[in-house]
Amino acid sequence: MQSADVTATFCATFVDEWCSLGARDVVLAPGSRSTPMALALAAESRCRVHVFHDERSASFAALGMALTRGVPTLLLCTSGTAAVNFHAAVVEASHAEVPLIVLTADRPPELQGIGAPQTIDQQRLFGVAVRSFVDVGVPDDDRRSEWRRVAQRVWLAATGQRPGPVHVNLPFREPLVGEAGDLPAREEVRQPRAARPLPTEQLSHLCSRLVGRRGVVVAGVGAASSAALTRLAETLAWPVLVEPRSGARIESECFIRHADAFLRHEPTAKALRPEVVIRFGAPHASKVMAGWLRDAECEMVVVGESPFLIDPDRRCTMHVIANPDAVCEDVLKVVARSAAAPAWLGGWVAAEQSSRKVIASLLDDEAALSEPGVARTVAAALPRGASLMVSSSMPVRDLEWYAGATDHLRVLANRGANGIDGVVSSAVGVALASGAPTGLLIGDIAFLHDSNGLVALRHRPADLRIVVIDNDGGGIFSFLPQRNTLATDRFEQLFGTPHGTDLAALANAHGLAVESVSTTAQLRAALVAQGPRVIVVRTNRDRNVQQHDDLHAAVARALDGA
Ligand SMILES: Cc1ncc(C[n+]2csc(CCOP(=O)(O)OP(=O)(O)O)c2C)c(N)n1
Ligand SMILES: [Mg+2]
């Protein structure tokens, strides 16, 4: 066999193996050295190829796709700095436990270290951010019996107990265009991920901590289903503090949405101090809630599938590594209706009801949209079955604090490393993989940071409705002590960072439909139209702080009067 044909057969074997294991999305950026793999991917009918010019954008789109599907996206680029541009998304995928198979083409060994063009050291390029690194070597027909095993190992490393990115470096020798011959035969691989019951001892230990105590359930990303949480909460007579990304923010009086608002009210925060917390998945974004949990000095059980414990405040007293739905079921088999004092849940429900009334009355029909009002309206206006990507920093918080029920949506965010990079592209990936209407709620700086995500968007089959909150800078910083301790000029120079960019013109340059809105009714109407489109809402950073303060003061007044 000619060497180009061996290379083509090698690539076709890897692609066949990954598609047999479930890969469906391919993202690639153009380049020459990656030709053999690009051709193999394009020839595979089981997967869809999406081309992005900018590797950073490509990698975040791949991340968004994997976040949506839960299976690895295949991501390919050429050699050199192209590969380095994947790094931020690889880090996010690592922290957020999103499976990615990152393929970087490379020059063969004889061209390394001698100044050959577009050649850098790609060995372990992503350092500790990948679950595994493999350099497969120049394709060699004598090793064809190993090819599928290597591909399987890569897949298993990306989809293991702690999913994440895997880096495969692919040195290719010229000529790069060949014909694939027969592929080596495939052997089935087993991927065991069945939920196992908790060991009896751990289960009785867990249950003994819950029964008859003043407790709360906290539901974050990776929580149990709303049905399982409902049964657990009813049995224990506890509230469920639920954030949108859990997927369990249902319309129920025991499912608490506005804890951030009412826990700012000291007497309420004190009265609702728990003895025990059971947290499913990742913590909420709210600092107020984190501080309240710290002060409570209660026991905290954390339940999740990942062996990696997120516990920056070191409050966890028991870590249960298991499927959250299975844990709920196991607990309910043991625990009969709990004898917790009815006043406990009643106090939560009353605080939530008061907050809901205040928040609805202030935000539901604004003549001049506030940022909390935008977040609330975007969630409410998107159709059932839509996805909603929210950016750090304020959008993800405003949605958590002020949105109503969100279980009609799939809410996603890049909160592994909380970057404001790659957010537009991630949302493009979500829209492409879901095939459903997708909203993106994003600030102006994050939008500008990744405006390359808009490149060719109008040609993609993506119903993406982008809502940009344009406060001409970083609004989050106005909530920090810097705002009041620094002179305004210095604050604006280093933190506020106004840029004066015409975001509508930028979107226009990409041929996208653009609308500017200023009232709730206009925003609602704009969100009904199909994408891809950009909806711009102008706000003001100082007024935004005031509006948050006003909301919290109104909630506090309602609680005082209750
Ligand atoms: C990649 C990256 N760079 C910098 C930061 C620090 N940072 C956090 S929020 C923020 C400003 C965000 O501004 P914008 O997107 O307009 O949202 P707003 O704060 O106005 O809601 C910055 C620069 C970050 N989180 N990630
Ligand atoms: Mg901003």
XYZ file of C-alpha atoms and ligand atoms in Angstrom:
589
model
C 0.000 0.000 0.000
C 1.180 3.558 -0.773
C 1.914 5.616 2.344
C -0.872 8.141 1.542
C -3.316 5.231 1.354
C -2.099 3.877 4.686
C -2.646 7.312 6.205
C -6.153 7.508 4.717
C -6.987 4.003 5.998
C -5.628 4.863 9.421
C -7.818 8.000 9.624
C -10.896 6.188 8.302
C -10.418 3.508 10.974
C -10.298 6.046 13.808
C -13.346 7.872 12.462
C -15.264 4.615 11.972
C -14.498 3.550 15.523
C -15.544 6.873 17.061
C -18.748 7.023 15.029
C -19.552 3.428 15.996
C -19.152 4.501 19.626
C -21.573 7.404 19.158
C -19.744 10.458 17.785
C -22.047 12.655 15.703
C -20.518 16.131 15.558
C -17.272 17.165 13.946
C -15.826 20.658 14.120
C -12.787 21.531 12.087
C -10.784 24.531 11.023
C -9.079 24.620 7.631
C -5.413 23.706 7.176
C -3.165 21.521 5.080
C -1.426 19.137 7.495
C -4.798 17.937 8.823
C -5.941 16.925 5.302
C -6.033 13.124 5.790
C -8.215 13.368 8.903
C -10.390 16.139 7.431
C -11.105 13.980 4.367
C -11.895 10.924 6.501
C -14.294 12.949 8.658
C -16.003 14.512 5.655
C -16.493 11.076 4.064
C -18.261 9.650 7.129
C -22.033 9.840 6.721
C -22.828 9.245 10.392
C -21.403 12.593 11.469
C -21.973 16.200 10.506
C -18.965 18.379 9.733
C -19.024 22.031 10.818
C -16.248 24.292 9.553
C -15.042 27.302 11.571
C -12.255 29.616 10.433
C -10.994 30.545 13.881
C -9.731 27.627 15.970
C -10.711 29.284 19.227
C -14.255 29.690 17.977
C -14.205 26.128 16.590
C -13.157 24.678 19.921
C -15.877 26.476 21.873
C -18.493 25.437 19.319
C -17.305 21.852 19.804
C -17.646 22.362 23.558
C -21.226 23.618 23.148
C -22.092 20.578 21.044
C -20.654 18.136 23.581
C -22.376 19.991 26.407
C -25.666 19.514 24.555
C -25.271 15.889 23.543
C -23.146 14.467 26.326
C -20.977 12.620 23.812
C -17.564 13.717 22.579
C -17.316 16.163 19.705
C -14.439 15.460 17.330
C -12.396 18.649 16.952
C -9.642 18.971 14.361
C -7.052 21.557 13.364
C -3.756 21.836 11.566
C -0.316 22.117 13.215
C 1.244 25.109 14.985
C -0.509 27.941 16.797
C -3.822 26.680 15.367
C -3.677 23.990 18.035
C -2.762 26.460 20.791
C -5.991 28.350 20.089
C -7.908 25.308 21.370
C -6.439 25.706 24.821
C -9.090 27.857 26.520
C -11.928 25.571 25.447
C -9.919 22.522 26.481
C -9.496 24.016 29.962
C -13.212 24.797 30.192
C -14.071 21.262 29.026
C -11.741 19.858 31.658
C -13.276 21.859 34.513
C -16.853 21.413 33.323
C -16.301 17.692 32.620
C -17.347 17.922 28.975
C -16.054 15.163 26.657
C -13.983 16.318 23.670
C -11.656 14.466 21.336
C -9.105 17.048 20.273
C -7.198 16.124 17.139
C -4.145 18.161 16.215
C -2.271 17.430 12.999
C 1.503 17.614 13.303
C 4.652 17.356 11.197
C 6.427 13.981 11.306
C 9.431 13.516 13.663
C 12.057 14.290 10.971
C 10.640 17.846 10.642
C 10.615 18.546 14.390
C 13.159 20.850 16.030
C 14.794 22.081 12.806
C 12.761 25.208 12.142
C 10.293 23.660 9.682
C 7.362 25.997 9.011
C 4.238 25.863 11.166
C 5.948 23.371 13.448
C 5.879 23.691 17.231
C 6.267 21.162 20.010
C 2.741 19.751 20.378
C 3.631 17.037 22.857
C 1.371 17.429 25.915
C 0.413 20.850 24.575
C -2.599 21.146 26.890
C -0.706 20.028 29.980
C -2.867 18.934 32.884
C -6.096 20.050 31.199
C -6.595 16.788 29.318
C -7.621 13.426 30.735
C -5.148 11.766 28.397
C -2.593 12.604 25.706
C -1.708 10.233 22.871
C 0.753 10.769 20.057
C -0.268 8.071 17.612
C 2.947 8.268 15.549
C 3.123 8.408 11.777
C 0.529 5.920 10.417
C 2.207 2.557 9.824
C 0.413 -0.373 8.200
C 2.368 -2.873 10.353
C 0.515 -1.522 13.390
C -2.993 -1.596 11.927
C -4.118 -4.148 14.539
C -3.605 -1.468 17.220
C -5.544 1.376 15.569
C -9.019 0.568 16.847
C -7.743 -0.118 20.351
C -6.102 3.309 20.468
C -9.319 4.947 19.245
C -11.309 3.056 21.883
C -8.912 4.056 24.655
C -9.265 7.688 23.610
C -13.062 7.448 23.656
C -13.119 5.756 27.064
C -10.776 8.369 28.541
C -13.066 11.177 27.303
C -16.244 9.518 28.585
C -15.047 7.950 31.822
C -16.236 8.576 35.368
C -14.872 12.077 35.041
C -15.521 13.018 31.394
C -13.297 15.588 29.726
C -10.993 16.431 26.830
C -8.477 14.015 25.345
C -5.683 15.196 23.065
C -4.657 13.045 20.091
C -1.619 14.324 18.199
C -1.449 13.138 14.602
C 1.892 13.403 12.786
C 1.270 13.043 9.052
C 3.912 12.595 6.358
C 3.365 13.885 2.816
C 1.720 13.045 0.451
C -1.453 13.810 2.372
C -4.185 12.763 -0.061
C -4.762 9.035 -0.451
C -7.503 6.416 -0.751
C -8.666 4.394 2.241
C -8.488 0.608 1.793
C -10.174 -2.093 3.899
C -10.433 -1.166 7.561
C -9.319 -3.544 10.307
C -12.270 -5.489 11.779
C -14.130 -3.990 14.698
C -14.516 -5.562 18.155
C -17.318 -4.418 20.457
C -16.312 -2.439 23.535
C -18.397 -2.358 26.652
C -18.994 0.962 28.331
C -20.327 0.090 31.784
C -22.058 3.055 33.421
C -25.024 1.463 35.143
C -26.189 3.088 38.381
C -25.401 0.887 41.344
C -27.249 1.081 44.672
C -25.411 2.761 47.528
C -23.706 0.372 49.926
C -26.097 -0.271 52.859
C -23.805 1.265 55.429
C -23.346 4.500 53.477
C -27.085 4.697 52.846
C -28.070 4.309 56.493
C -25.384 6.808 57.476
C -26.806 9.263 54.929
C -30.436 8.728 55.996
C -29.642 9.133 59.669
C -28.404 12.639 58.873
C -31.590 13.683 57.127
C -34.552 12.471 59.122
C -36.372 14.855 61.461
C -33.955 17.710 60.919
C -34.216 21.206 59.551
C -32.717 20.706 56.136
C -32.658 22.009 52.598
C -32.010 20.410 49.247
C -29.772 22.425 46.932
C -30.076 21.514 43.254
C -27.413 22.665 40.800
C -25.979 21.399 37.513
C -26.014 17.608 37.622
C -28.938 17.351 40.075
C -31.566 14.616 40.133
C -34.733 15.032 38.062
C -37.470 17.338 39.308
C -39.689 14.283 39.921
C -37.092 12.621 42.156
C -36.369 15.884 43.972
C -40.100 16.463 44.518
C -40.553 13.056 46.134
C -37.490 13.546 48.317
C -38.498 17.050 49.384
C -42.106 16.001 50.144
C -40.916 13.105 52.262
C -38.432 15.167 54.236
C -40.668 18.276 54.286
C -37.752 20.358 53.045
C -37.503 23.117 50.436
C -35.477 22.667 47.237
C -33.244 25.605 46.314
C -33.093 25.240 42.594
C -31.131 27.053 39.920
C -31.996 27.045 36.207
C -29.067 24.925 35.043
C -30.254 21.993 37.198
C -33.103 21.477 34.735
C -35.382 21.031 37.762
C -36.664 24.591 38.267
C -40.344 23.653 38.145
C -43.414 25.641 39.139
C -43.897 24.436 42.727
C -44.152 26.397 45.939
C -41.463 24.258 47.626
C -39.006 24.829 44.766
C -37.261 28.002 45.841
C -36.041 30.396 43.122
C -35.362 33.627 44.951
C -33.187 32.548 47.891
C -30.515 35.036 46.825
C -33.006 37.867 47.288
C -34.561 36.879 50.614
C -31.381 35.547 52.254
C -30.033 39.112 52.008
C -32.657 39.953 54.641
C -30.881 39.120 57.885
C -33.815 38.054 60.075
C -35.000 35.714 57.307
C -31.514 34.307 56.734
C -31.246 33.604 60.474
C -34.672 32.052 60.824
C -34.016 29.761 57.867
C -30.607 28.528 59.003
C -30.498 24.762 58.364
C -28.953 21.918 60.349
C -28.184 19.941 57.231
C -27.938 20.507 53.502
C -27.996 17.897 50.771
C -26.561 19.375 47.598
C -27.014 17.635 44.271
C -24.443 18.681 41.682
C -22.566 21.966 41.522
C -23.155 24.982 43.799
C -25.218 27.984 42.721
C -23.535 31.175 41.499
C -24.949 33.250 44.368
C -22.344 34.544 46.816
C -25.119 35.364 49.255
C -26.164 31.751 49.370
C -22.580 30.564 49.749
C -22.057 32.987 52.658
C -25.304 31.894 54.307
C -24.227 28.236 54.067
C -20.825 29.112 55.516
C -22.415 30.914 58.450
C -24.872 28.106 59.085
C -22.001 25.757 59.949
C -24.329 22.903 59.129
C -23.597 19.458 57.860
C -23.376 19.291 54.097
C -23.853 16.178 52.008
C -22.780 16.534 48.367
C -24.157 14.042 45.846
C -22.917 13.786 42.277
C -21.529 11.398 39.705
C -18.125 13.012 39.506
C -15.417 11.949 41.918
C -14.231 15.562 41.831
C -15.688 17.467 44.770
C -16.568 21.135 44.237
C -16.316 22.564 47.729
C -14.394 25.854 47.722
C -15.644 26.740 51.216
C -14.679 23.328 52.613
C -18.118 22.718 54.063
C -18.750 19.213 52.762
C -19.059 16.619 55.539
C -20.097 13.675 53.347
C -19.416 13.151 49.642
C -21.604 10.579 47.908
C -20.300 9.670 44.453
C -23.336 8.189 42.753
C -26.146 8.907 40.348
C -28.380 11.548 42.004
C -31.660 9.949 40.875
C -30.526 6.599 42.219
C -29.576 8.213 45.537
C -33.033 9.813 45.862
C -34.636 6.447 45.181
C -32.408 4.640 47.682
C -33.112 7.220 50.381
C -36.860 7.036 49.796
C -36.782 3.274 50.261
C -35.409 3.806 53.759
C -36.955 7.054 54.922
C -40.660 7.192 55.639
C -42.362 10.569 55.977
C -40.109 12.694 58.157
C -41.314 14.427 61.288
C -39.638 17.780 60.590
C -41.558 20.674 62.142
C -44.089 22.006 59.583
C -43.083 25.566 60.425
C -39.695 24.878 58.841
C -40.968 24.405 55.306
C -43.685 26.997 55.922
C -41.067 29.661 56.645
C -39.376 28.959 53.312
C -42.568 28.949 51.337
C -43.681 32.243 52.898
C -40.357 33.972 52.117
C -40.444 32.631 48.570
C -44.052 33.712 48.006
C -43.330 37.260 49.191
C -40.237 37.472 46.984
C -42.050 36.088 43.951
C -44.758 38.716 44.268
C -42.294 41.579 44.558
C -40.061 40.370 41.743
C -42.975 39.743 39.396
C -44.542 43.116 40.089
C -41.271 44.970 39.497
C -39.979 43.039 36.496
C -42.824 41.585 34.511
C -43.771 44.542 32.406
C -40.995 47.100 32.396
C -41.319 50.230 30.297
C -37.536 50.540 30.440
C -35.897 47.133 30.641
C -33.552 46.446 33.559
C -30.919 43.689 33.370
C -32.811 41.470 35.860
C -35.941 42.064 33.792
C -34.163 41.024 30.599
C -33.006 37.744 32.161
C -36.485 36.996 33.468
C -38.176 37.799 30.171
C -35.708 35.882 28.004
C -36.321 32.694 30.017
C -40.087 33.151 29.994
C -40.360 34.022 26.302
C -38.346 31.181 24.768
C -40.471 28.271 23.572
C -40.707 24.904 25.321
C -37.851 22.656 24.238
C -35.508 25.564 23.528
C -31.992 25.798 24.935
C -30.686 28.876 26.684
C -26.989 29.601 27.009
C -26.117 32.216 29.611
C -22.832 34.033 29.864
C -20.800 34.901 32.904
C -20.886 37.283 34.621
C -24.195 39.046 35.376
C -26.483 37.151 32.950
C -25.972 33.798 34.688
C -26.593 35.470 38.052
C -29.626 37.497 37.011
C -31.184 34.368 35.547
C -30.513 32.382 38.740
C -31.902 35.117 40.975
C -34.868 36.519 39.097
C -36.188 34.024 36.533
C -39.402 32.113 37.112
C -39.709 28.390 36.410
C -37.300 27.339 33.648
C -37.997 23.637 33.213
C -39.359 24.294 29.728
C -35.759 25.064 28.729
C -32.364 23.450 28.755
C -30.166 26.043 30.455
C -26.418 25.884 29.889
C -23.388 27.985 30.790
C -19.623 27.734 30.682
C -19.108 27.686 34.418
C -16.189 25.248 34.617
C -13.698 28.098 34.683
C -16.228 30.969 34.482
C -14.561 32.544 31.443
C -16.290 35.180 29.360
C -14.456 33.816 26.298
C -15.964 31.627 23.604
C -19.546 32.149 24.747
C -21.033 33.088 21.357
C -19.359 30.088 19.702
C -20.478 27.774 22.503
C -24.051 28.893 21.903
C -23.625 28.325 18.158
C -22.526 24.782 19.034
C -25.556 24.297 21.280
C -27.908 25.511 18.538
C -26.285 23.260 15.923
C -26.283 20.129 18.093
C -29.751 20.603 19.568
C -31.451 21.569 16.322
C -33.839 23.509 18.565
C -34.389 27.228 19.072
C -31.535 28.483 21.227
C -31.308 31.693 23.183
C -28.064 33.312 24.234
C -28.066 35.897 27.000
C -24.738 37.704 27.024
C -23.051 40.961 28.049
C -21.374 43.307 25.565
C -17.780 42.473 26.547
C -18.342 38.722 26.295
C -20.090 39.301 22.949
C -17.138 41.311 21.617
C -14.654 38.823 23.044
C -16.067 36.133 20.782
C -17.594 38.035 17.895
C -15.843 35.531 15.610
C -18.627 33.174 16.622
C -20.798 35.276 14.306
C -18.670 34.430 11.255
C -20.823 32.551 8.732
C -23.546 32.105 11.342
C -26.242 33.109 8.885
C -25.272 30.154 6.680
C -25.447 27.605 9.488
C -28.604 25.655 10.363
C -28.708 27.327 13.777
C -31.794 29.034 15.208
C -29.762 31.207 17.567
C -31.441 34.246 19.137
C -28.741 36.346 20.767
C -29.738 38.904 23.381
C -26.865 41.264 24.147
C -27.127 43.423 27.238
C -25.071 46.417 26.193
C -23.997 48.414 29.237
C -20.810 49.481 27.431
C -18.409 47.631 29.706
C -18.138 45.151 32.528
C -21.231 45.662 34.670
C -20.219 43.121 37.299
C -17.362 45.299 38.499
C -19.792 47.994 39.619
C -20.944 45.591 42.355
C -17.404 45.234 43.751
C -15.623 47.395 46.341
C -13.402 48.839 43.587
C -16.365 50.878 42.385
C -16.557 52.992 45.507
C -12.930 53.011 46.630
C -11.364 54.158 43.345
C -11.771 57.465 41.549
C -14.336 57.055 38.769
C -11.744 57.649 36.018
C -9.469 54.952 37.354
C -12.380 52.571 37.828
C -13.592 53.122 34.274
C -10.083 52.714 32.837
C -9.361 49.381 34.559
C -12.752 47.782 35.263
C -15.695 49.538 33.626
C -13.766 49.533 30.308
C -16.274 51.244 28.000
C -15.513 50.566 24.325
C -18.275 52.380 22.428
C -18.552 49.656 19.803
C -21.700 49.683 17.680
C -22.842 46.123 18.304
C -25.706 46.356 15.829
C -23.284 47.374 13.073
C -21.021 44.481 14.033
C -23.898 42.022 13.732
C -24.897 43.684 10.457
C -21.415 43.134 9.093
C -22.055 39.420 9.513
C -25.344 39.744 7.630
C -27.454 39.019 10.704
C -30.856 40.478 11.473
C -30.588 43.003 14.304
C -33.174 44.608 16.532
C -32.842 47.098 19.383
C -35.438 46.807 22.123
C -36.163 48.762 25.294
C -39.407 47.388 26.762
C -40.453 43.966 28.031
C -43.124 43.713 25.346
C -40.612 44.448 22.560
C -38.130 41.920 23.928
C -40.809 39.241 24.186
C -41.897 39.906 20.607
C -38.314 39.903 19.296
C -37.658 36.521 20.914
C -40.514 34.863 19.082
C -38.904 35.414 15.681
C -36.557 32.683 14.488
C -32.828 33.169 14.410
C -30.089 33.642 13.725
C -30.560 37.176 14.998
C -29.139 39.673 17.442
C -31.309 41.636 19.876
C -29.592 44.524 21.625
C -30.780 46.002 24.934
C -29.033 49.162 26.141
C -28.608 49.460 29.917
C -26.536 51.521 32.290
C -24.033 50.039 34.741
C -24.627 52.404 37.669
C -28.391 52.231 37.284
C -28.099 48.435 37.193
C -26.554 48.379 40.670
C -29.312 50.682 41.900
C -31.997 48.446 40.362
C -30.582 45.362 42.087
C -30.505 47.283 45.389
C -34.084 48.456 44.861
C -35.257 44.890 44.204
C -33.600 43.618 47.368
C -34.976 46.507 49.421
C -38.492 45.830 48.115
C -38.156 42.131 48.982
C -36.908 43.056 52.472
C -39.863 45.423 53.000
C -42.275 42.680 51.997
C -40.595 40.269 54.424
C -40.702 42.835 57.232
C -44.382 43.395 56.599
C -45.211 39.699 56.379
C -11.661 35.097 29.548
C -11.991 36.013 30.669
N -11.384 37.226 30.748
C -11.680 38.062 31.763
C -12.581 37.709 32.737
C -12.902 38.669 33.849
N -14.243 39.236 33.693
C -15.286 38.775 34.393
S -16.698 39.556 34.032
C -15.953 40.581 32.948
C -16.741 41.633 32.235
C -17.932 41.076 31.541
O -18.609 42.096 30.880
P -19.917 41.813 30.064
O -19.750 40.591 29.271
O -20.284 43.046 29.353
O -20.997 41.437 31.205
P -21.513 42.382 32.392
O -20.529 42.252 33.518
O -21.616 43.777 31.865
O -22.828 41.776 32.791
C -14.593 40.287 32.853
C -13.653 41.011 31.987
C -13.174 36.423 32.628
N -14.068 35.966 33.508
N -12.860 35.610 31.598
Mg -21.391 44.642 29.932
